[in-house]
């Protein structure tokens, strides 16, 4: 079953990823205070989304993949919700 | 891996493909939680010792990590293209792209090895070879804790890269032996999902370990 994703999509995704990588490094040198880590993580999440959607065929692949990938994110979220314990300690 | 026939438990090729994708994604979900636990532990201690994590990050070699990020992103492109070539029955292109991916994977490991060597030379290996006298602006023990996360998270990631390289070498040999790509194109796609996941983990390791208050 051949993926009907043209190679053009892959090249464009790779180009976007490299632009974001350069952005990540460049922004690391800009003093952004407490906004910095959040922005760096946001860009990382965007890169991850591009890899997942296009390289990993989530966008144009079978819907069941999206369900399982979504489940992975859901359980990761629940794992990180345990931070509520540490953040609320005196 | 069926060529023209589909194993009898599947309705058709589309359903077989869905089942394979679901299975691989289920495994990747378990890997997300596996690495997730490490990231959570990292988060807790970074929130507790922010200055130590900043100081610790300064002792790492950011440019090696940046280069390795470029290496992995390129390899993910090659993997996607390899699956595409395999789906189109292009044997030579598939073999070349698989070989290139292996090359990049090995390059990543070599750069990582160089980085580890430099870390040890600078005495930034917790417990075993750690020079507290080099730590300024934060408690050495707390910086050592940051370094423990660094070594373990990048170490386990490197182990995943090594396994991935082993998978690609195996697939390269199998495809070459088959003389055609059709029987293995689906396997290439599933192996690709694993490789892309390993790439995604690294995309988060880069800012969290190397770019803390540059």
Short mmCIF file of C-alpha atoms in Angstrom, two decimals, chain A residues 1-8 10-12 14 17-18 21 24-25 28-29 36-37 40-42 44-49 51-52 54-58 61-66 68-73 75-77 79-83 86-87, chain B residues 13-14 16-19 21-23 25-26 28-30 32-33 35-37 39-40 43-44 46-47 62-63 66 69-71 73-74 76-77 80-81 83-84 87-88 185-186 189 192-194 196-197 199-200 203-204 206-208 211 213-214:
data_model
loop_
_atom_site.label_atom_id
_atom_site.label_comp_id
_atom_site.label_asym_id
_atom_site.label_seq_id
_atom_site.Cartn_x
_atom_site.Cartn_y
_atom_site.Cartn_z
CA UNK A 1 0.00 0.00 0.00
CA UNK A 2 1.97 2.99 -1.25
CA UNK A 3 1.76 6.23 0.61
CA UNK A 4 0.18 8.84 -1.63
CA UNK A 5 2.43 11.43 -0.05
CA UNK A 6 4.58 13.14 -2.64
CA UNK A 7 8.27 13.56 -1.85
CA UNK A 8 7.65 17.30 -2.12
CA UNK A 10 8.90 15.45 2.84
CA UNK A 11 11.36 18.03 1.48
CA UNK A 12 9.18 20.91 2.63
CA UNK A 14 12.57 18.92 6.35
CA UNK A 17 12.44 21.61 10.56
CA UNK A 18 15.85 23.07 9.74
CA UNK A 21 16.33 24.34 14.45
CA UNK A 24 15.89 27.38 18.38
CA UNK A 25 19.64 28.00 18.58
CA UNK A 28 18.74 30.57 23.02
CA UNK A 29 21.06 33.58 22.89
CA UNK A 36 12.61 31.48 27.29
CA UNK A 37 12.13 27.82 28.30
CA UNK A 40 12.06 26.69 23.39
CA UNK A 41 9.70 23.88 24.36
CA UNK A 42 6.99 25.32 22.14
CA UNK A 44 10.40 21.71 20.02
CA UNK A 45 6.73 20.68 20.17
CA UNK A 46 6.16 22.26 16.77
CA UNK A 47 9.11 20.33 15.32
CA UNK A 48 7.79 17.12 16.90
CA UNK A 49 4.35 17.79 15.42
CA UNK A 51 7.78 14.95 12.25
CA UNK A 52 4.69 13.14 13.55
CA UNK A 54 4.29 14.25 7.87
CA UNK A 55 7.23 11.87 8.35
CA UNK A 56 5.20 9.52 10.51
CA UNK A 57 2.18 9.76 8.20
CA UNK A 58 -0.27 10.83 10.90
CA UNK A 61 -2.37 7.84 7.13
CA UNK A 62 -5.02 5.61 8.70
CA UNK A 63 -7.11 7.28 11.43
CA UNK A 64 -6.28 4.52 13.91
CA UNK A 65 -2.69 5.81 14.06
CA UNK A 66 -3.94 9.22 15.15
CA UNK A 68 -3.05 5.68 19.29
CA UNK A 69 -0.74 8.69 19.00
CA UNK A 70 -3.37 10.79 20.76
CA UNK A 71 -3.59 8.19 23.50
CA UNK A 72 0.19 8.40 23.98
CA UNK A 73 -0.08 12.17 24.43
CA UNK A 75 -1.12 9.41 29.09
CA UNK A 76 1.97 11.65 28.94
CA UNK A 77 -0.25 14.52 30.05
CA UNK A 79 1.99 11.57 33.91
CA UNK A 80 2.94 15.25 33.97
CA UNK A 81 -0.15 16.11 35.98
CA UNK A 82 1.64 14.46 38.92
CA UNK A 83 3.69 17.65 38.98
CA UNK A 86 5.54 18.82 43.74
CA UNK A 87 4.29 22.25 42.80
CA UNK B 13 -4.11 -4.93 2.62
CA UNK B 14 -5.61 -1.71 3.98
CA UNK B 16 -3.37 -5.15 7.54
CA UNK B 17 -1.64 -1.77 7.21
CA UNK B 18 -3.92 -0.29 9.85
CA UNK B 19 -3.20 -3.16 12.23
CA UNK B 21 0.40 0.99 12.29
CA UNK B 22 -1.75 0.60 15.40
CA UNK B 23 0.66 -1.97 16.81
CA UNK B 25 2.07 3.26 17.62
CA UNK B 26 1.05 1.27 20.71
CA UNK B 28 5.71 4.00 20.66
CA UNK B 29 3.11 5.04 23.26
CA UNK B 30 4.88 2.82 25.80
CA UNK B 32 6.59 7.91 25.25
CA UNK B 33 5.81 6.98 28.84
CA UNK B 35 11.07 8.62 28.25
CA UNK B 36 8.25 10.66 29.80
CA UNK B 37 9.20 9.42 33.24
CA UNK B 39 11.52 14.01 31.44
CA UNK B 40 9.21 14.32 34.45
CA UNK B 43 11.31 18.74 35.29
CA UNK B 44 10.90 18.26 39.04
CA UNK B 46 14.92 21.68 37.29
CA UNK B 47 12.09 23.45 39.12
CA UNK B 62 25.88 22.67 22.67
CA UNK B 63 27.34 22.76 19.18
CA UNK B 66 23.10 21.09 17.48
CA UNK B 69 20.08 17.45 15.73
CA UNK B 70 20.77 18.29 12.10
CA UNK B 71 22.07 14.74 11.58
CA UNK B 73 16.54 15.49 11.11
CA UNK B 74 18.30 14.66 7.84
CA UNK B 76 14.40 11.22 9.25
CA UNK B 77 14.02 12.81 5.81
CA UNK B 80 10.69 8.97 4.76
CA UNK B 81 12.17 9.06 1.26
CA UNK B 83 9.83 4.27 2.34
CA UNK B 84 8.55 6.30 -0.59
CA UNK B 87 6.64 1.90 -2.25
CA UNK B 88 7.48 2.91 -5.82
CA UNK B 185 8.17 -1.67 2.09
CA UNK B 186 5.75 -2.00 4.97
CA UNK B 189 7.59 2.17 7.10
CA UNK B 192 10.66 4.46 10.14
CA UNK B 193 8.04 5.20 12.80
CA UNK B 194 10.49 3.99 15.46
CA UNK B 196 11.18 9.24 13.78
CA UNK B 197 10.17 8.75 17.41
CA UNK B 199 14.34 11.80 16.49
CA UNK B 200 11.44 13.46 18.35
CA UNK B 203 14.28 17.33 19.62
CA UNK B 204 13.20 17.74 23.25
CA UNK B 206 18.27 19.56 22.83
CA UNK B 207 16.60 22.59 24.47
CA UNK B 208 16.11 20.98 27.88
CA UNK B 211 19.94 25.46 25.97
CA UNK B 213 20.08 29.92 29.86
CA UNK B 214 22.75 30.14 27.20
#
